[in-house]
JSON list of C-alpha atoms in Angstrom, two decimals:
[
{"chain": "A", "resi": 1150, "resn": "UNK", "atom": "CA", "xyz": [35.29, 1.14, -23.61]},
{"chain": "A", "resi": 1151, "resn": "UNK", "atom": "CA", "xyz": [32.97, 0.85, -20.74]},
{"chain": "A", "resi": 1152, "resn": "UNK", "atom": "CA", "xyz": [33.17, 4.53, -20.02]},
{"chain": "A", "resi": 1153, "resn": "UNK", "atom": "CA", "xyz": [32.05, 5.63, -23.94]},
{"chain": "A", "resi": 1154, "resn": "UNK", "atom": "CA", "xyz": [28.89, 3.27, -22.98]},
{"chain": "A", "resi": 1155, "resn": "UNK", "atom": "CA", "xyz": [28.23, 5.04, -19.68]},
{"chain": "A", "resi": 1156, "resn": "UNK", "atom": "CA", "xyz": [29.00, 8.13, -21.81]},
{"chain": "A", "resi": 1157, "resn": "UNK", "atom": "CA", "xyz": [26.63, 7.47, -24.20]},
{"chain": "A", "resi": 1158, "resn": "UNK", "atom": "CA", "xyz": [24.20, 6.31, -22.41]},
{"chain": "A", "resi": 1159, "resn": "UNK", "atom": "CA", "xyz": [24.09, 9.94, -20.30]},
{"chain": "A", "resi": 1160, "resn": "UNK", "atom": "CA", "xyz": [23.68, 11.87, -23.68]},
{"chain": "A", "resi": 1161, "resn": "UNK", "atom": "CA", "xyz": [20.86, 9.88, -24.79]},
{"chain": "A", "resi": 1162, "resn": "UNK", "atom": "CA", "xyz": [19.24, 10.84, -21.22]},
{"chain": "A", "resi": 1163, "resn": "UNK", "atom": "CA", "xyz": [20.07, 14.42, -21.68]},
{"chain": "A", "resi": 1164, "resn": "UNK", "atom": "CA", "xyz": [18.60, 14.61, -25.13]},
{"chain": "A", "resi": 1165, "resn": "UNK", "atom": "CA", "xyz": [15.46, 13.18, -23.90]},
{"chain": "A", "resi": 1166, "resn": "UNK", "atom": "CA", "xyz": [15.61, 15.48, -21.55]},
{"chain": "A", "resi": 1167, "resn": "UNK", "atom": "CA", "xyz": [16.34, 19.03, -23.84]},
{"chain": "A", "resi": 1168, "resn": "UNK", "atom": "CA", "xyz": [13.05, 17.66, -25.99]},
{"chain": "A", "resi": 1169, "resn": "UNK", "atom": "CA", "xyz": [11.12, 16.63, -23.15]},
{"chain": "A", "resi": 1170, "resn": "UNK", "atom": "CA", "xyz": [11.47, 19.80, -21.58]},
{"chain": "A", "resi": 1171, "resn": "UNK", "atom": "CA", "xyz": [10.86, 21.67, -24.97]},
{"chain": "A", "resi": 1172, "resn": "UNK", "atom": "CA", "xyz": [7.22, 20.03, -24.64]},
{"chain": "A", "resi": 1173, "resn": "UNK", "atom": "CA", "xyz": [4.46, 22.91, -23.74]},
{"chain": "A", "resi": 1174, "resn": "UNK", "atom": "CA", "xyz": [1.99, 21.88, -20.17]},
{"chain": "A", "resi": 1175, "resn": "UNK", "atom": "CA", "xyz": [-0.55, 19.62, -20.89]},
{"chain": "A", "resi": 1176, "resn": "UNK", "atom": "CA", "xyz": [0.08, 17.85, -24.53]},
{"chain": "A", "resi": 1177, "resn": "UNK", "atom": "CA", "xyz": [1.99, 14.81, -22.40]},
{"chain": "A", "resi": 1178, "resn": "UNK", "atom": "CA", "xyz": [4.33, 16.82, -20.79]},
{"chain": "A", "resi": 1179, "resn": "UNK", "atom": "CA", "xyz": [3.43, 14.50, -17.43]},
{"chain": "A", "resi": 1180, "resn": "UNK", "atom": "CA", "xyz": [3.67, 11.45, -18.93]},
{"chain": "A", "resi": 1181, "resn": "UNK", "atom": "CA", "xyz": [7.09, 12.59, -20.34]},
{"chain": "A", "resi": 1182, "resn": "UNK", "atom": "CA", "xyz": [8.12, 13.23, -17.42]},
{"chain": "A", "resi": 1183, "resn": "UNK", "atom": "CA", "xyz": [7.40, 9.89, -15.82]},
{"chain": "A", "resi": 1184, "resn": "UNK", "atom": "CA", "xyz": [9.12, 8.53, -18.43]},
{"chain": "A", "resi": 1185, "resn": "UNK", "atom": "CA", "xyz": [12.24, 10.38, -17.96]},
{"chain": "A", "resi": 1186, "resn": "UNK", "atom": "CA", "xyz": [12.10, 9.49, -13.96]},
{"chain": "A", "resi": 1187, "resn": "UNK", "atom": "CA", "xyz": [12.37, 6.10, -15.47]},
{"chain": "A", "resi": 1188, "resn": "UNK", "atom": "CA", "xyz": [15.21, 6.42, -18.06]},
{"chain": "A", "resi": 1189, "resn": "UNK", "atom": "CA", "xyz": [16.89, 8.66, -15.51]},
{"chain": "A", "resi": 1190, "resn": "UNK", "atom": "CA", "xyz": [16.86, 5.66, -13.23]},
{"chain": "A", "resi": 1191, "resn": "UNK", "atom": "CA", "xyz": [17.10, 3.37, -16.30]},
{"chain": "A", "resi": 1192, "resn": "UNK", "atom": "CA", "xyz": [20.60, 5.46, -17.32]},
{"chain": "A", "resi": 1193, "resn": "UNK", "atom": "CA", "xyz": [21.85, 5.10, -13.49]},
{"chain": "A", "resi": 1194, "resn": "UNK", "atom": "CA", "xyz": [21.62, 1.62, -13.60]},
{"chain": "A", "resi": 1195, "resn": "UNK", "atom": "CA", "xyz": [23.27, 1.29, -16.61]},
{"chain": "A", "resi": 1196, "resn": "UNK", "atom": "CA", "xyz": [26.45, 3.54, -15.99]},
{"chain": "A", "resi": 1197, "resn": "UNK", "atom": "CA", "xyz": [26.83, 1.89, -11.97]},
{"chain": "A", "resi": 1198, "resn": "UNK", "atom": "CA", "xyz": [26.65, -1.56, -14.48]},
{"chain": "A", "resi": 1199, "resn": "UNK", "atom": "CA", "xyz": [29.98, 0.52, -16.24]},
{"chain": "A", "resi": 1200, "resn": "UNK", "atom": "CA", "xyz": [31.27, 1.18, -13.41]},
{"chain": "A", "resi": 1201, "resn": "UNK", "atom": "CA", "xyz": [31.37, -2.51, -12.25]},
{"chain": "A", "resi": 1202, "resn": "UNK", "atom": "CA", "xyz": [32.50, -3.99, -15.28]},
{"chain": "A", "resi": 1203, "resn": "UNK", "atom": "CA", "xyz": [35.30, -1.43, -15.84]},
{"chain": "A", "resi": 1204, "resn": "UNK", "atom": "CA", "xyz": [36.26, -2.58, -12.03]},
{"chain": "A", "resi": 1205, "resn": "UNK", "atom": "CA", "xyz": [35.90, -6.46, -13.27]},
{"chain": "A", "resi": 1206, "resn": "UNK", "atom": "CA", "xyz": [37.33, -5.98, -16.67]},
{"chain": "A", "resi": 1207, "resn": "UNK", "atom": "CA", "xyz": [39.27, -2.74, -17.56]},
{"chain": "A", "resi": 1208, "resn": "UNK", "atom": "CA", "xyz": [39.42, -1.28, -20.88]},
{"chain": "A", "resi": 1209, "resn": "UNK", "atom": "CA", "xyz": [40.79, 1.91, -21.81]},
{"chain": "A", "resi": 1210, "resn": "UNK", "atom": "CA", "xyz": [40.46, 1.29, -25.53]},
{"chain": "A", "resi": 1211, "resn": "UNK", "atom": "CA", "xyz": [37.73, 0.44, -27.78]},
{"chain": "A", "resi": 1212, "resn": "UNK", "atom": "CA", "xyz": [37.42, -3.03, -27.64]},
{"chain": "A", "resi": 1213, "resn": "UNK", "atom": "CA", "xyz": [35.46, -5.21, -25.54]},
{"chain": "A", "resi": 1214, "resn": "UNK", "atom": "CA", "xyz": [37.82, -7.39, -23.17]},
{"chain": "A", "resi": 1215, "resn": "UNK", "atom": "CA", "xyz": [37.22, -11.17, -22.95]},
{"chain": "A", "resi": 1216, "resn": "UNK", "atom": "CA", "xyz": [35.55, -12.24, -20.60]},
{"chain": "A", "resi": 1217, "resn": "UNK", "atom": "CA", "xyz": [34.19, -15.63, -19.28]},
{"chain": "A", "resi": 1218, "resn": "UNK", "atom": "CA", "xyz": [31.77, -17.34, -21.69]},
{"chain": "A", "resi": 1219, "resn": "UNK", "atom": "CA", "xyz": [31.10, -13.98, -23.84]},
{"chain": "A", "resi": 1220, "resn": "UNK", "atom": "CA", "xyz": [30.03, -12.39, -20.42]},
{"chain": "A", "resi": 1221, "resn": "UNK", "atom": "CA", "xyz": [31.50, -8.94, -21.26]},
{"chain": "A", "resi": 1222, "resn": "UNK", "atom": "CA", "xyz": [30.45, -9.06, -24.83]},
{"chain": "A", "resi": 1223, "resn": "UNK", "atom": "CA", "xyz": [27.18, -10.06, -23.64]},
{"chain": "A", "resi": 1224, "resn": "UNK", "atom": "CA", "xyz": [26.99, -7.08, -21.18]},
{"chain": "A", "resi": 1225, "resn": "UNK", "atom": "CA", "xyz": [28.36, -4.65, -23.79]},
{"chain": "A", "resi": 1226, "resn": "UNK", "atom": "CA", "xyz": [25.55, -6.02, -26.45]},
{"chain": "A", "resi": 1227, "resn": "UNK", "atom": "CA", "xyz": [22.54, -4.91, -23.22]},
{"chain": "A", "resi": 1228, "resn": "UNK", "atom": "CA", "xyz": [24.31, -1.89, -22.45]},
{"chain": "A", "resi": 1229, "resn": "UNK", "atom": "CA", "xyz": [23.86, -0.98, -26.52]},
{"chain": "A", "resi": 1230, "resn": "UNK", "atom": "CA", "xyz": [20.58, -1.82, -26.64]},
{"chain": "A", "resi": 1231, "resn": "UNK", "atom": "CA", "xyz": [19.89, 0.25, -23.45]},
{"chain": "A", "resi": 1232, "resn": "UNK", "atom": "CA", "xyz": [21.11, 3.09, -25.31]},
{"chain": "A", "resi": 1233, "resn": "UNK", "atom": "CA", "xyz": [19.36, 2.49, -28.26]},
{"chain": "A", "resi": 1234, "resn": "UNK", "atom": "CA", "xyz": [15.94, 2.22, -25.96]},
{"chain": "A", "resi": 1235, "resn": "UNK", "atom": "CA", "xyz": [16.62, 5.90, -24.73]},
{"chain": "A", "resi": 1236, "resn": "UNK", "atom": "CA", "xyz": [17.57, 7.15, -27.60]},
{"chain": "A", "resi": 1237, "resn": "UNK", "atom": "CA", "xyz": [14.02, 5.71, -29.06]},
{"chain": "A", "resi": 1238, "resn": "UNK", "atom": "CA", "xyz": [12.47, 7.34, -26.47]},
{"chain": "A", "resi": 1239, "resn": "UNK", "atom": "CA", "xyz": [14.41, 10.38, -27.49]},
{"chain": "A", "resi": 1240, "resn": "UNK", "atom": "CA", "xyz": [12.84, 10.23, -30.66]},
{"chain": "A", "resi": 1241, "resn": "UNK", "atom": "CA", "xyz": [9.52, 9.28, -29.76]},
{"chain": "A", "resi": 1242, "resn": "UNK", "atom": "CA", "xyz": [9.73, 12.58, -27.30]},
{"chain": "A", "resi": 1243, "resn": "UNK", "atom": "CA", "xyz": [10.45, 14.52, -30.29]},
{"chain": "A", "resi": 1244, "resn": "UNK", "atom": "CA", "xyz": [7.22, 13.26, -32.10]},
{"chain": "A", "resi": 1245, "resn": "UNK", "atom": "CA", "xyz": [4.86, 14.43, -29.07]},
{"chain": "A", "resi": 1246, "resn": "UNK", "atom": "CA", "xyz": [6.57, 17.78, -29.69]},
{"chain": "A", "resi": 1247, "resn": "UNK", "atom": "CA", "xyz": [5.56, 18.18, -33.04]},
{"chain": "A", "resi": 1248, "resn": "UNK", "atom": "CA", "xyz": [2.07, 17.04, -32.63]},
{"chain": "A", "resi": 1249, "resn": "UNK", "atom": "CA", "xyz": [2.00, 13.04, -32.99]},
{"chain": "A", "resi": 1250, "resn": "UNK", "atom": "CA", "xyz": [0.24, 12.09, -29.80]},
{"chain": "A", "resi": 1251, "resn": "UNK", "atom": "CA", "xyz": [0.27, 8.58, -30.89]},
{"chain": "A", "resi": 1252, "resn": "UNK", "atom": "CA", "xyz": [3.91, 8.43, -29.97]},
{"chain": "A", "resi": 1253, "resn": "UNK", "atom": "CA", "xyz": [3.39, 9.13, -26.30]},
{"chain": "A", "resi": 1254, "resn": "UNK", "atom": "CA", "xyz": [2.43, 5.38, -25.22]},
{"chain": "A", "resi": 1255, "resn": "UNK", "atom": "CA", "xyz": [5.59, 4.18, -27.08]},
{"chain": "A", "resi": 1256, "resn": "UNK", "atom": "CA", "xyz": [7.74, 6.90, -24.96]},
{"chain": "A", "resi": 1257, "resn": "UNK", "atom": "CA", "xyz": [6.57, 5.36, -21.85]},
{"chain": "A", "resi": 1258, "resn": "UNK", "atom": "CA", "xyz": [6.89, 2.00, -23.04]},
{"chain": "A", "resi": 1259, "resn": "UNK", "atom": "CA", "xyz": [10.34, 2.73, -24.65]},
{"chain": "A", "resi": 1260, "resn": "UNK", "atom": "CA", "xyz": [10.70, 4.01, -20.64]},
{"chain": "A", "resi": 1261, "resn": "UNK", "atom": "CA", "xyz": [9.37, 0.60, -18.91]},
{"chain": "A", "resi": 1262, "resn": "UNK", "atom": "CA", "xyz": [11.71, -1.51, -21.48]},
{"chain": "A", "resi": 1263, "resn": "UNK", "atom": "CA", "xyz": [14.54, 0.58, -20.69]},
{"chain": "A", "resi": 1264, "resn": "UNK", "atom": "CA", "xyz": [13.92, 0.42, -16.71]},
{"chain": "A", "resi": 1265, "resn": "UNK", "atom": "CA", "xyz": [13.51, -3.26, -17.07]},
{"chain": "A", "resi": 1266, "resn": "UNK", "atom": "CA", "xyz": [16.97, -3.62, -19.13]},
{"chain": "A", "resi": 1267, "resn": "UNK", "atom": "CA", "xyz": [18.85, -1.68, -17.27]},
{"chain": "A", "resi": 1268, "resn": "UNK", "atom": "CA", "xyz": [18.29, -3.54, -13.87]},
{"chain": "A", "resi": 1269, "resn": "UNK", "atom": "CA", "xyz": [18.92, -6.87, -15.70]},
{"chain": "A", "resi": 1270, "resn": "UNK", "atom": "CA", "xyz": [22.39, -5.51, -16.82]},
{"chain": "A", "resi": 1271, "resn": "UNK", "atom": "CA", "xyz": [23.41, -3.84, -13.61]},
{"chain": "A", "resi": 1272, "resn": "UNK", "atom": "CA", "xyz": [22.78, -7.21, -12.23]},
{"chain": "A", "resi": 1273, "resn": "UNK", "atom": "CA", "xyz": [24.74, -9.46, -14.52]},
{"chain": "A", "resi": 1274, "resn": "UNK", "atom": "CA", "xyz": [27.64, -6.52, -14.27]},
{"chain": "A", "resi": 1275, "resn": "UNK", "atom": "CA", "xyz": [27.30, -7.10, -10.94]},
{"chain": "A", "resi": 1276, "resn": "UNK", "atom": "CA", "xyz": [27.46, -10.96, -11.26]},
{"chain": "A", "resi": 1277, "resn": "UNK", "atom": "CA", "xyz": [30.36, -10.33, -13.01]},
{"chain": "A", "resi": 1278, "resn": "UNK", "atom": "CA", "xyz": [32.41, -8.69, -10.11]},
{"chain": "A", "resi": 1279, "resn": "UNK", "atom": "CA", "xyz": [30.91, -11.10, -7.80]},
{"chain": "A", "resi": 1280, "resn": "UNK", "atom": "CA", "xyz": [30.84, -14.75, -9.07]}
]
């Protein structure tokens, strides 16, 4: 279970990536790339926060094991939502490439969220292997 998170949490990165890069020079294309430094970073926290909790709590099927207090269904719940952020940002990526500049500010604050998240849920993952 924790890998399919860190597994889906690398294609949302690449897909940002493929429409990032599909972006011509000079309609955002820098600020989409500082984004993508961030979910990059944002995606590396997230699958070494995998990583711990498969190493506290392993799973090989689909269901979230239990943990103390709803701590691994709490994790799992971040790790979706940090997902969900860069696959937003995904989205909003594909909007700058068809035009909608608008959509650039929420990229990079899609980007900040995600950055944010994903340091919050490496450390709880890591509070988790560590009480």
């Amino acid at each position: 279970m924790w890998r399919a998170a860190a597994d889906r949490l690398a294609r949302a990165l690449r897909s940002y990536e493929k429409v990032a890069g599909a972006v011509p020079a000079g309609t955002g294309r820098d600020e989409l790339e500082a984004a993508f430094a961030l979910l990059a970073a944002a995606v590396a926290d997230g699958r070494a926060a995998c990583a711990a909790a498969q190493a506290a709590a392993p799973s090989s099927g689909l269901d979230v094991p239990a943990g103390p207090g709803g701590a691994h269904a709490d994790l799992h719940h971040r790790l979706t939502r940090l997902g969900a952020e860069v696959a937003a940002a995904a989205e909003g990526a594909a909007m700058v490439r068809v035009g909608d500049a608008s959509a650039l500010a929420r990229v990079g604050t899609r980007a900040a969220r995600a950055r944010t998240e994903a340091a919050e849920v490496l450390a709880r993952a890591r509070g988790t292997v560590h009480p």
